[in-house]
Short mmCIF file of C-alpha atoms in Angstrom, two decimals:
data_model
loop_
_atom_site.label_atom_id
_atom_site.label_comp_id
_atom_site.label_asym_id
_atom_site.label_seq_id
_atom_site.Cartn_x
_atom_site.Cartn_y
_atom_site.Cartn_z
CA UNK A 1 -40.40 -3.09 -1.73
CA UNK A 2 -37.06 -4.86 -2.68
CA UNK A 3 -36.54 -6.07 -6.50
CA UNK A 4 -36.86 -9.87 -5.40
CA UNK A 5 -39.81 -9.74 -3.49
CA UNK A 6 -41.54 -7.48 -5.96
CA UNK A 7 -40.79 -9.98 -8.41
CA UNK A 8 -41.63 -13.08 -6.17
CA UNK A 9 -45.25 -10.76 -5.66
CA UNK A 10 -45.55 -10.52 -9.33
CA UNK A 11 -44.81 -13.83 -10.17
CA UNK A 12 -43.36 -15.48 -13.19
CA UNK A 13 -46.77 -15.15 -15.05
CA UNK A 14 -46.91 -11.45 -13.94
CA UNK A 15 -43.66 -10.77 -15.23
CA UNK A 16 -44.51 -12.70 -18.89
CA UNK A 17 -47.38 -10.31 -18.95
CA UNK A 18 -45.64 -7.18 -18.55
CA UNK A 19 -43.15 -8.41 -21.11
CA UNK A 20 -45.97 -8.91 -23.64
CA UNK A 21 -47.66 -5.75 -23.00
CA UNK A 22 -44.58 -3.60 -23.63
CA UNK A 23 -42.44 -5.32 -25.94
CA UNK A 24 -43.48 -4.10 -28.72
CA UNK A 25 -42.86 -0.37 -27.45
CA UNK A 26 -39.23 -1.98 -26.54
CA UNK A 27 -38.57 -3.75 -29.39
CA UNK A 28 -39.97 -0.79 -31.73
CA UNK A 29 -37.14 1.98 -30.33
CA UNK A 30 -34.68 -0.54 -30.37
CA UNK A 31 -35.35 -1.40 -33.89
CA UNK A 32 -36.09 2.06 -35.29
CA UNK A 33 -32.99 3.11 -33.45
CA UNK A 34 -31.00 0.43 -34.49
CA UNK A 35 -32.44 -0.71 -37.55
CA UNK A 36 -31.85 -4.38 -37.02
CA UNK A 37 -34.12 -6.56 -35.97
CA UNK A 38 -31.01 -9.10 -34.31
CA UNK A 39 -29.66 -6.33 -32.56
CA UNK A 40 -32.98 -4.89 -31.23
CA UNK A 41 -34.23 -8.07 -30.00
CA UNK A 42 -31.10 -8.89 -28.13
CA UNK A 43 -31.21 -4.64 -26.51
CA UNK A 44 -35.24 -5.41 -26.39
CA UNK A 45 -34.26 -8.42 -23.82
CA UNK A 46 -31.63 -6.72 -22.05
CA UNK A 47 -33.57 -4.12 -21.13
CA UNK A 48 -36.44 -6.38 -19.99
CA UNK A 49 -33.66 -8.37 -17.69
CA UNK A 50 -32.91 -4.83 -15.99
CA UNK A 51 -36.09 -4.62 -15.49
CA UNK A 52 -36.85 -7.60 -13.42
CA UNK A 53 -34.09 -6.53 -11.51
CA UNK A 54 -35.35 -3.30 -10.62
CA UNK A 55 -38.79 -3.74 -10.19
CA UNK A 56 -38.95 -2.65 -6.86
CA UNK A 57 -38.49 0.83 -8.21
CA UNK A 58 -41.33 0.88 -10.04
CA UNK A 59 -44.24 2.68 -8.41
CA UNK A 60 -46.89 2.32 -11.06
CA UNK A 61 -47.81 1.49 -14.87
CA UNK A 62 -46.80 5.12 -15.93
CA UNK A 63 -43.71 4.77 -14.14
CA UNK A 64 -43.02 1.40 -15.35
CA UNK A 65 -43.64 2.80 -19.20
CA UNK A 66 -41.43 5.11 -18.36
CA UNK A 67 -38.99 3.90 -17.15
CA UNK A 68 -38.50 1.33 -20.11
CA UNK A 69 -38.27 4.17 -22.84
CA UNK A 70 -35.52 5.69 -20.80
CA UNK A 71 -33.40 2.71 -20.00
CA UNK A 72 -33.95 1.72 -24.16
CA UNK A 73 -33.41 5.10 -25.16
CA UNK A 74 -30.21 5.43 -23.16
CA UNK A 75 -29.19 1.69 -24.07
CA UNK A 76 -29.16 2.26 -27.94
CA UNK A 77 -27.63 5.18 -27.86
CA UNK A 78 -24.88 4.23 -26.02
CA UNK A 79 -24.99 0.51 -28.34
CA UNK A 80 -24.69 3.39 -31.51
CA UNK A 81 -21.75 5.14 -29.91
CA UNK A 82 -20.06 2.00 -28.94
CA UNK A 83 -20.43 0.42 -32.47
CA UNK A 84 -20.65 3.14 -34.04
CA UNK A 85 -23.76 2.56 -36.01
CA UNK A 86 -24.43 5.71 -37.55
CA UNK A 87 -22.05 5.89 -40.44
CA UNK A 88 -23.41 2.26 -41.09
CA UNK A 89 -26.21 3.34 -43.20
CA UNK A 90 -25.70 6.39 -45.43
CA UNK A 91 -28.30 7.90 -47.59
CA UNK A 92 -27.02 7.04 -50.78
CA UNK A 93 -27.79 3.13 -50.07
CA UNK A 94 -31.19 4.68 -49.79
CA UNK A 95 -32.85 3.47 -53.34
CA UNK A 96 -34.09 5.75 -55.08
CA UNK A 97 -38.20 5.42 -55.62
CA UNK A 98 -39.09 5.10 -59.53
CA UNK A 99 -42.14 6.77 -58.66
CA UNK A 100 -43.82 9.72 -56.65
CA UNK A 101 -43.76 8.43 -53.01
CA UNK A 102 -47.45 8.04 -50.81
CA UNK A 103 -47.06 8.63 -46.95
CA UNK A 104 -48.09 4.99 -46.83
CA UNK A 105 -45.86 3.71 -49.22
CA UNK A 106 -43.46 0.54 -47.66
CA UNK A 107 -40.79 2.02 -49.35
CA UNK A 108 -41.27 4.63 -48.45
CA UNK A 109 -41.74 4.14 -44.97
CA UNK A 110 -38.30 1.72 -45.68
CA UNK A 111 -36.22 5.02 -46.67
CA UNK A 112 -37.84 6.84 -43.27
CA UNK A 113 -36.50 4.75 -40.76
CA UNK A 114 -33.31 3.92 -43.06
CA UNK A 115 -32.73 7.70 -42.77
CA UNK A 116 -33.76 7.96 -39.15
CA UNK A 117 -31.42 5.27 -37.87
CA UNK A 118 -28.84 7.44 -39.65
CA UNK A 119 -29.63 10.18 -37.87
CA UNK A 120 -26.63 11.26 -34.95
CA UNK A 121 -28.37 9.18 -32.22
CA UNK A 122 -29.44 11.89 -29.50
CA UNK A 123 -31.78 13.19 -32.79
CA UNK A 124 -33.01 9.42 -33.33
CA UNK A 125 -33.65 9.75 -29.89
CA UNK A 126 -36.13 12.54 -30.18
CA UNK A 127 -37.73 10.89 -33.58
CA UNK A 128 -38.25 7.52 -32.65
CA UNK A 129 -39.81 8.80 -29.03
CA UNK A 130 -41.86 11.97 -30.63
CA UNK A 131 -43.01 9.96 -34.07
CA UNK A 132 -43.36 6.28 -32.48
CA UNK A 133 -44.21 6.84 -28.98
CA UNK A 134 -45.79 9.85 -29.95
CA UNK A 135 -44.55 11.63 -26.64
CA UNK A 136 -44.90 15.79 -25.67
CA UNK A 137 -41.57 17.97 -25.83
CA UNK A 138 -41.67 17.85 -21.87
CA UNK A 139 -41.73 14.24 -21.91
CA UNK A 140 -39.32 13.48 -23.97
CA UNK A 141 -37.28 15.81 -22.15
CA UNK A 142 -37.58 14.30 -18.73
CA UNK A 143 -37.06 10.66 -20.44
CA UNK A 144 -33.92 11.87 -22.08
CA UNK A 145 -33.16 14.15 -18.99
CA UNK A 146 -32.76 17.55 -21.52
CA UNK A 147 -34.33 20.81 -21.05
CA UNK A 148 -37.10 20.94 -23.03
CA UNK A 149 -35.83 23.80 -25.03
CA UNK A 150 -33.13 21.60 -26.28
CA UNK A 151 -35.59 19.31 -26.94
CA UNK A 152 -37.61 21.33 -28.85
CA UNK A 153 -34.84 22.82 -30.82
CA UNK A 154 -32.83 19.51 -31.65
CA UNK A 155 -36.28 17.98 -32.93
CA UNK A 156 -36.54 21.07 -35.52
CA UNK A 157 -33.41 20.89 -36.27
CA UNK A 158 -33.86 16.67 -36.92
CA UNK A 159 -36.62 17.40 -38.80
CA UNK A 160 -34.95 20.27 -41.02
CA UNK A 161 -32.20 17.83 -41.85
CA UNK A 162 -34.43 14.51 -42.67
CA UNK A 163 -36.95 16.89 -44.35
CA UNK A 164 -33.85 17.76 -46.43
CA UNK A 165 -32.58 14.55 -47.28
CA UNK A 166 -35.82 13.24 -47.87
CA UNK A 167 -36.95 15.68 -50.35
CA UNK A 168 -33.32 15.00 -52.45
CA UNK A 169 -33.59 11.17 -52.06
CA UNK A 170 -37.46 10.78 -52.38
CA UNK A 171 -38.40 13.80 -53.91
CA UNK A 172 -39.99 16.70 -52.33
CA UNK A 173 -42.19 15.65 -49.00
CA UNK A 174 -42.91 18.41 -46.35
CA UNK B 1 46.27 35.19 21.51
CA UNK B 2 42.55 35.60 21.26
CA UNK B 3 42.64 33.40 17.84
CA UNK B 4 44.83 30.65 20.23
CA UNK B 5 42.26 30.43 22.90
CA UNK B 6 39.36 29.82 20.64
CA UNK B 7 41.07 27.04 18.47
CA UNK B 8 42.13 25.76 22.19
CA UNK B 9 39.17 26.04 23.33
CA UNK B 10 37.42 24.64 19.94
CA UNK B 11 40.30 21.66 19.93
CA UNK B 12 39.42 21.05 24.18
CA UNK B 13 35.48 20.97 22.95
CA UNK B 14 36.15 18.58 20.39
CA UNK B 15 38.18 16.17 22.34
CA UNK B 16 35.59 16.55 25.51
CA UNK B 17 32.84 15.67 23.43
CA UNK B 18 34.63 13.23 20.97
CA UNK B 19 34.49 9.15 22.07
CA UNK B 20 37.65 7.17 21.66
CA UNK B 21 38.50 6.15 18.14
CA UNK B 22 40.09 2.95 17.55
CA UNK B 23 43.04 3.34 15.27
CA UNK B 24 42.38 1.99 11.78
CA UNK B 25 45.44 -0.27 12.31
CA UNK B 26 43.60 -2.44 14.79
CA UNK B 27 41.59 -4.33 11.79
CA UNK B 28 44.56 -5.41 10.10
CA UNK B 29 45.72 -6.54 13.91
CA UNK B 30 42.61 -8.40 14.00
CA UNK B 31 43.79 -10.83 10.84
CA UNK B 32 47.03 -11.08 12.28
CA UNK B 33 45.67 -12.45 15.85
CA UNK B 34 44.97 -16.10 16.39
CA UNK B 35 42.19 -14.81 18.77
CA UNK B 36 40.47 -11.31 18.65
CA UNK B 37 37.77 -9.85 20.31
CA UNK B 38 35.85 -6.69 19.61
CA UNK B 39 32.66 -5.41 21.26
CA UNK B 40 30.95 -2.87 20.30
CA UNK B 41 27.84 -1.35 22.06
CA UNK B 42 26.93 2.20 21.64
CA UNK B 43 23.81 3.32 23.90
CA UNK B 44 21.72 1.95 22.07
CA UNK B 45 22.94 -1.83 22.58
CA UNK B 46 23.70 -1.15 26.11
CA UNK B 47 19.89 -0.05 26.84
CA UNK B 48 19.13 -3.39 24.92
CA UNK B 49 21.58 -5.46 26.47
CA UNK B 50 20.26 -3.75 30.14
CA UNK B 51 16.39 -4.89 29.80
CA UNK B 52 17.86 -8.78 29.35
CA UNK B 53 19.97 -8.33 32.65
CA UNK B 54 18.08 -10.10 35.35
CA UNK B 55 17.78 -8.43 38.83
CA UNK B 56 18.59 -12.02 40.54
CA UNK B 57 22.02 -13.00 39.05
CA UNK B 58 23.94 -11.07 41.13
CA UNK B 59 26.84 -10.48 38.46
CA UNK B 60 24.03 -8.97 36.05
CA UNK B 61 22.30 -6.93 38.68
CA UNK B 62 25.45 -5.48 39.43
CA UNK B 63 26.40 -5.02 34.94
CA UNK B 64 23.16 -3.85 35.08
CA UNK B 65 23.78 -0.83 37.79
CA UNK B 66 27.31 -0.02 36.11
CA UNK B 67 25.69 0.29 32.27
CA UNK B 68 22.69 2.24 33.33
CA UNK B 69 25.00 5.62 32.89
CA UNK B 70 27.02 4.77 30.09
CA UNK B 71 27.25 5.99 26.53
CA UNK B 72 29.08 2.98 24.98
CA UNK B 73 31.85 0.23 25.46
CA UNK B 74 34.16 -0.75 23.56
CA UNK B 75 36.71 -3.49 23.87
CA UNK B 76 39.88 -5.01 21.49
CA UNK B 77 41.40 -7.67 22.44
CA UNK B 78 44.55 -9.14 20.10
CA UNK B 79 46.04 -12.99 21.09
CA UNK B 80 48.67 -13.54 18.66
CA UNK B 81 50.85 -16.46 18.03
CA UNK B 82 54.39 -15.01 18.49
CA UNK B 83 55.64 -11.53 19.47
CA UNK B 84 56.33 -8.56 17.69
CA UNK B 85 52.96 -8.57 15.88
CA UNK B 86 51.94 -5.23 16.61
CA UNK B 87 53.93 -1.99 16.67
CA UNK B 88 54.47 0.27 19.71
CA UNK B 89 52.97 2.78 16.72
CA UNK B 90 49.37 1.07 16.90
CA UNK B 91 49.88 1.64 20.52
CA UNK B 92 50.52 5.38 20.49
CA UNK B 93 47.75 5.99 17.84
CA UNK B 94 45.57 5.43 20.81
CA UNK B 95 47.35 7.08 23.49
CA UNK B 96 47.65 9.91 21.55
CA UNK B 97 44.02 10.54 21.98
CA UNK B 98 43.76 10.49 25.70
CA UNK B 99 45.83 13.65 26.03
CA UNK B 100 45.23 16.03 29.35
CA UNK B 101 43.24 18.18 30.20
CA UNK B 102 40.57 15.99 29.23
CA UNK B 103 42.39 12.47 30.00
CA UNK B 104 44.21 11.58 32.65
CA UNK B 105 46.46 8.58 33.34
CA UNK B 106 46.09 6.94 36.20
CA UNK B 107 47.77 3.67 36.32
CA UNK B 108 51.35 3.22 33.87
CA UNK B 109 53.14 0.21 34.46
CA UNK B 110 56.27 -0.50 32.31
CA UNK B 111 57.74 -3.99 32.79
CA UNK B 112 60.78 -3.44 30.35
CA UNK B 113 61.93 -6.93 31.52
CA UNK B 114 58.76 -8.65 30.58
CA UNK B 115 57.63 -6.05 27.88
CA UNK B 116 54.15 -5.30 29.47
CA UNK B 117 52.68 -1.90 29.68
CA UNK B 118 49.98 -1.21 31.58
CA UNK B 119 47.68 2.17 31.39
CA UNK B 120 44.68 3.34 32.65
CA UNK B 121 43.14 6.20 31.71
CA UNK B 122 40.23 8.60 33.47
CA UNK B 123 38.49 11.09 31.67
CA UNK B 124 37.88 14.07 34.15
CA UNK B 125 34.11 15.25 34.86
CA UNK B 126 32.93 18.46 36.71
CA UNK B 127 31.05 15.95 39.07
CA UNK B 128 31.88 13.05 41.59
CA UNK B 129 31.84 10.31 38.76
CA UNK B 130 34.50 9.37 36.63
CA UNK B 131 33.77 10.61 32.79
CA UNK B 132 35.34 7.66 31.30
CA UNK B 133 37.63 4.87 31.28
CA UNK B 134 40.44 3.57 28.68
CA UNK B 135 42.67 0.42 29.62
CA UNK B 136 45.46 -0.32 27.46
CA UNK B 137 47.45 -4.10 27.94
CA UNK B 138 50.00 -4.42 25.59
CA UNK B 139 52.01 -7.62 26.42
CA UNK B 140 54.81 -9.10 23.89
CA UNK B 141 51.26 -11.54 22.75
CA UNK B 142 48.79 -9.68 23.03
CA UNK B 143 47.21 -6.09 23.05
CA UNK B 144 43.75 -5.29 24.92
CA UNK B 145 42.18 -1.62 24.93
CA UNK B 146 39.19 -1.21 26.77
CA UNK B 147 37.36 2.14 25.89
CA UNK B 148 33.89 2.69 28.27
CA UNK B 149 32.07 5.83 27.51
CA UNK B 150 30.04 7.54 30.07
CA UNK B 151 29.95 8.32 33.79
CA UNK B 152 30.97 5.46 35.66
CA UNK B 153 30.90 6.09 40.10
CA UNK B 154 34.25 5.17 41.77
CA UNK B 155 32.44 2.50 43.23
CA UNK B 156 31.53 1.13 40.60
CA UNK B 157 34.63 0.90 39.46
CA UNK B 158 36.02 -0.33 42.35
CA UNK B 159 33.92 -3.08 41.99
CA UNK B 160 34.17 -3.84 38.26
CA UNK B 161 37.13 -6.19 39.38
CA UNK B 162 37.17 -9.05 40.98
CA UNK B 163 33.85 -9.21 39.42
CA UNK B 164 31.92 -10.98 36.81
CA UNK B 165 33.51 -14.51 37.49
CA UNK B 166 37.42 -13.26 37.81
CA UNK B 167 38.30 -13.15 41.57
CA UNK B 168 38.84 -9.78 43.20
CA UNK B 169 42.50 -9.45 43.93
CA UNK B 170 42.09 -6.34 47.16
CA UNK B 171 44.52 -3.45 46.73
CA UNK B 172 46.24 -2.39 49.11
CA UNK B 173 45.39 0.06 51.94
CA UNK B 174 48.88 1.32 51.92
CA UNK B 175 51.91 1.90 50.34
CA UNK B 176 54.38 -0.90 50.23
CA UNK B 177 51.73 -3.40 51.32
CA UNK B 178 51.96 -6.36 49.13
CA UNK B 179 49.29 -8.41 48.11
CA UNK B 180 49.85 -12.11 48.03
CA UNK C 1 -49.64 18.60 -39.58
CA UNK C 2 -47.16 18.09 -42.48
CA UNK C 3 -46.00 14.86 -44.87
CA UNK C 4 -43.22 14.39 -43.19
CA UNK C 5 -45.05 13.92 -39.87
CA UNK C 6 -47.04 11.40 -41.64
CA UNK C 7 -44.32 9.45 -42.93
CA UNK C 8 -42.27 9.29 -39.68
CA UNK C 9 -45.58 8.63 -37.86
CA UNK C 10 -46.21 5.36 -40.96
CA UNK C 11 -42.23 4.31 -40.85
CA UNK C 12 -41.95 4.24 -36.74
CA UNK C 13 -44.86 2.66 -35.74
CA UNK C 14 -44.60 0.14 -33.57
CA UNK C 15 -43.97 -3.67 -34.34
CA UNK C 16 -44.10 -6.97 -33.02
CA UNK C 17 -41.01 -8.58 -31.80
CA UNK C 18 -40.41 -11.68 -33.43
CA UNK C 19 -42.44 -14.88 -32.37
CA UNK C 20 -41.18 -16.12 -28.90
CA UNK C 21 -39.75 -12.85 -27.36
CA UNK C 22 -41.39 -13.06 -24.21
CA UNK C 23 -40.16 -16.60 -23.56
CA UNK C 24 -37.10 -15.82 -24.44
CA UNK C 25 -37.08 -13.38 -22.14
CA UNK C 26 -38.11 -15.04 -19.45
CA UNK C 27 -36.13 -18.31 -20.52
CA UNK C 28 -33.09 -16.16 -19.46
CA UNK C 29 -34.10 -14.55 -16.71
CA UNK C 30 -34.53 -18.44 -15.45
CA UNK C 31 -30.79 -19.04 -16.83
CA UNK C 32 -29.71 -15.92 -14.44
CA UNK C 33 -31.52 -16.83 -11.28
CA UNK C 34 -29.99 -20.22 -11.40
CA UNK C 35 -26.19 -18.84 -12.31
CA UNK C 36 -27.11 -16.42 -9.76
CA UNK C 37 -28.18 -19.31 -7.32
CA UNK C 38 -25.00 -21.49 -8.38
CA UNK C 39 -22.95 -18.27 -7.57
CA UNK C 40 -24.64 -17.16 -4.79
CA UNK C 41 -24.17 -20.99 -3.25
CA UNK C 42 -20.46 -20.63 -4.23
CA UNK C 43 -20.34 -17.09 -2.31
CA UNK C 44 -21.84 -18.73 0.28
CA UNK C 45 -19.11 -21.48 0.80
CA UNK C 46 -16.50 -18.99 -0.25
CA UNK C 47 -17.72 -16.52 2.69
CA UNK C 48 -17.98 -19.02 4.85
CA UNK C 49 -14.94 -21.25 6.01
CA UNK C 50 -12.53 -18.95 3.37
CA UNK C 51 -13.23 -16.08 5.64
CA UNK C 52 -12.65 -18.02 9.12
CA UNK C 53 -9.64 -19.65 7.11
CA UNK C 54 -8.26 -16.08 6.20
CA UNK C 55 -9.13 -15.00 9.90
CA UNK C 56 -7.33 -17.55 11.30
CA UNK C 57 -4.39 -17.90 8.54
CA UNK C 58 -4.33 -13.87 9.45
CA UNK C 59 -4.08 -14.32 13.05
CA UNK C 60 -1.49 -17.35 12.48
CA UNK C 61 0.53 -14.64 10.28
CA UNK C 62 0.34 -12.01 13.01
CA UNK C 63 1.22 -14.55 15.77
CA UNK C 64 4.33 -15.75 14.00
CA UNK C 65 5.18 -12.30 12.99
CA UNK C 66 5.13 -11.24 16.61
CA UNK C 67 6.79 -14.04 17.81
CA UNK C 68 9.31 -13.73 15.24
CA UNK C 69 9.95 -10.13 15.76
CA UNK C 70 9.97 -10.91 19.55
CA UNK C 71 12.71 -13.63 18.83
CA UNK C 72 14.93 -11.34 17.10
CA UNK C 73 14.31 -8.76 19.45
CA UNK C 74 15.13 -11.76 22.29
CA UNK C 75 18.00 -13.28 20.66
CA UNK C 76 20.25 -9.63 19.84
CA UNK C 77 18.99 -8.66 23.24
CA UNK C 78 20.65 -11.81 24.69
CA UNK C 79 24.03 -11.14 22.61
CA UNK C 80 23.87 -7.52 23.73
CA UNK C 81 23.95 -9.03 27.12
CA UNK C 82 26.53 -11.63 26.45
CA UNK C 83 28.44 -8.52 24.90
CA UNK C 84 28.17 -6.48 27.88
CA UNK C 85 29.31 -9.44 30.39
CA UNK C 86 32.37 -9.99 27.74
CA UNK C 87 33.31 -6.47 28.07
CA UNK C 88 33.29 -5.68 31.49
CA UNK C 89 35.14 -9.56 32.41
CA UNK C 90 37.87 -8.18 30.19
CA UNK C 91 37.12 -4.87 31.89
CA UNK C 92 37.44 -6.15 35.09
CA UNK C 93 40.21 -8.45 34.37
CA UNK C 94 42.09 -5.71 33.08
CA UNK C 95 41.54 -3.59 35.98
CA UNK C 96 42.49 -6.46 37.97
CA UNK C 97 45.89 -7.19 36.06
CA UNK C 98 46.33 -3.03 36.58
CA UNK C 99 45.95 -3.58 40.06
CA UNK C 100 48.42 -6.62 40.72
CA UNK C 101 50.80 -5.29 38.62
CA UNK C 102 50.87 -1.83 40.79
CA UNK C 103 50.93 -4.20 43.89
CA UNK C 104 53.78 -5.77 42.15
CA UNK C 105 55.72 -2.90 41.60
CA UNK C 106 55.03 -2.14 45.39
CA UNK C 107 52.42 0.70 45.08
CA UNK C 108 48.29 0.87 44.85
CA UNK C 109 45.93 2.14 42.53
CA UNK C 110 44.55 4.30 45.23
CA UNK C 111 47.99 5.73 46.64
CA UNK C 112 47.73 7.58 42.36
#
């Protein structure tokens, strides 16, 4: 079924309603990727505009979920490689916590995503979709088109580094 | 002697194969004249020329026959105001050219009272047609060469005057016949 | 299942948009379906009597190229011509002088 008449079948209330359902997922890797809500929302609607467009591709609800973690994956990394995002933040703007941090701690939760949105991008990549989408190695790798052995490694080696960082900045947390 | 033959034979090669050249003096004739003429059509213009012929004039039917085996003509004509313009020097820078074996002169009239000189020249072929065809004028006035390339029939020749609007004055059958 | 897995898990959950998202959304893909019907309108009238325009303006462009080329072609074929009768007249004429001056002298071209 073309885009336009899968659209006109859906409707303009159908559409809204996929929107709400998943734009939180959207908005969530574009933000944790980003770390800004401006920017995410504006990638978060860009990504929803492709999607009207090529809703004719779309087979199913699986499909359509996706889909729209690979096109936002793929559109904020190549936003951080155009803008070059990932020196933005550094860890030493990271404050440091006056006392032992709690897993639930805001800040602490803060300094997580400030250190995973400094993280090279193909490696926020594999955080944001393992530890917010909470997706297997082998999806991740077919969503990020990588073997899954890549996968696998990069995420250790992701972990290894914020693991490191985390434990100098916030003390030790493993 | 073998060394003489080839260079003879090289030269006789040459000048078989070689078109007439117009002597370089003729272009400074050409400012000097208070008329000139000077065609020039290699093959090339005479194919072109051909195809615009028509079949039903009868003077370009006949052009049209005479051209069809021709390699090029070439024609300069000189008017000039008074005499003594040109030299008998530009005259013989052509002649030289048409030397035998390859040229032969057929027609020389010298009028030493009037000054005229008259020449026609054949080039010889191994066939029935004519190989070529030079025609020098040279009157105290005016100077006209007329160089056609290429096999031309003795017909055609014998038609080419008299024809083409200028009326045919007949030779004569005989010798000592006079035309009026 | 270690700390750090918790606090990645805690710092990337997901979160609301802001307020309005949806609409906004949707707000522009409104905006784009009407630029895209305002384009596809101009398109329309651009494809339309441009192309038969540049058809025609194309076939007018071939028809006076031919017919120019076939005028030049016509007009040095016609001065070849007019070359050709110049040259044999003169040729002719020349022939003929040749001839009455032979006559003149009292012997034919023939008789050589």
């Amino acid at each position: 079924m073309a885009a336009a008449a899968k659209a006109v079948t859906i409707g303009r209330a159908g559409f809204e309603e996929i929107v709400r359902e998943r734009q939180s997922m959207v908005f969530s890797i574009a933000y944790h990727f980003l770390h800004d809500r401006a920017a995410a929302e504006e990638q978060a609607q860009e990504v929803f505009l492709q999607l009207y467009k090529s809703l004719g591709e779309l087979e199913s609800p699986e499909h359509l979920t996706r889909w729209l973690r690979r096109v936002t994956s793929n559109r904020c990394i190549d936003v951080c490689r155009r803008r070059k995002l990932m020196p933005r933040i550094g860890l030493d703007e990271v404050p440091e916590p006056s006392i032992p941090a709690r897993a639930t701690d805001p800040l602490l939760s803060r300094a997580i995503r400030r250190m995973v949105a400094s993280l090279p991008e193909k490696w926020r990549a594999l955080i944001v979709l393992k530890y917010q989408e909470e997706m297997e190695t082998e999806e991740i790798a077919r969503t990020l088109g990588m073997p899954a052995g890549t996968v696998k490694s990069q995420l250790s080696r992701a972990l290894d580094f914020l693991r490191e960082k985390a434990s100098r900045v916030l003390g030790e947390i493993s | 002697m073998r060394i003489a033959i080839v260079v003879l034979a090289a030269t006789l090669g040459t000048a078989w194969a070689q078109d007439i050249k117009m002597p370089p003096a003729f272009d400074k004739l050409a400012a000097k004249a208070e008329e000139s003429v000077d065609v020039t059509l290699d093959s090339g213009m005479l194919q072109l020329g051909g195809k615009f012929l028509s079949d039903k004039d009868a003077d370009e039917a006949k052009a049209k026959k005479l051209i069809g085996g021709l390699k090029g003509i070439y024609v300069r004509s000189f008017e000039f105001a008074k005499e003594g313009e040109y030299s008998a020097a530009d005259v013989d820078a052509l002649r030289s050219q048409l030397q035998p074996p390859v040229w032969s002169r057929v027609v020389g009239v010298t009028s030493k009272k009037g000054g005229e000189i008259t020449e026609v020249y054949f080039k010889t072929s191994n066939g029935a047609q004519i190989g070529g065809l030079v025609v020098i004028d040279a009157e105290p006035k005016e100077l006209t060469v007329v160089s056609i390339s290429g096999a031309i029939s003795p017909e055609d020749l014998a038609d080419l005057g008299g024809q083409f609007g200028i009326p045919k004055v007949e030779l004569p059958k005989s010798k000592g016949k006079e035309a009026k | 299942m270690s700390r750090l897995d918790d606090a990645l898990r805690e710092a990337l959950r997901r979160e609301e948009p802001p307020e309005g998202f949806a609409g906004r959304v949707m707000a522009r893909i409104e905006a784009r379906k009407e630029r895209a019907g305002a384009w596809d309108g101009l398109m329309a009238a651009w494809r339309g009597p441009r192309l038969r325009w540049a058809g025609a303006l194309a076939g007018a462009v071939l028809l006076i190229g031919t017919a120019a080329y076939q005028e030049t072609q016509r007009a040095e074929g016609e001065q070849a011509k007019r070359q050709v009768m110049l040259a044999l007249r003169i040729t002719g004429a020349k022939l003929d002088l040749a001839r009455a001056r032979i006559q003149r002298v009292g012997y034919g071209l023939g008789d050589r």
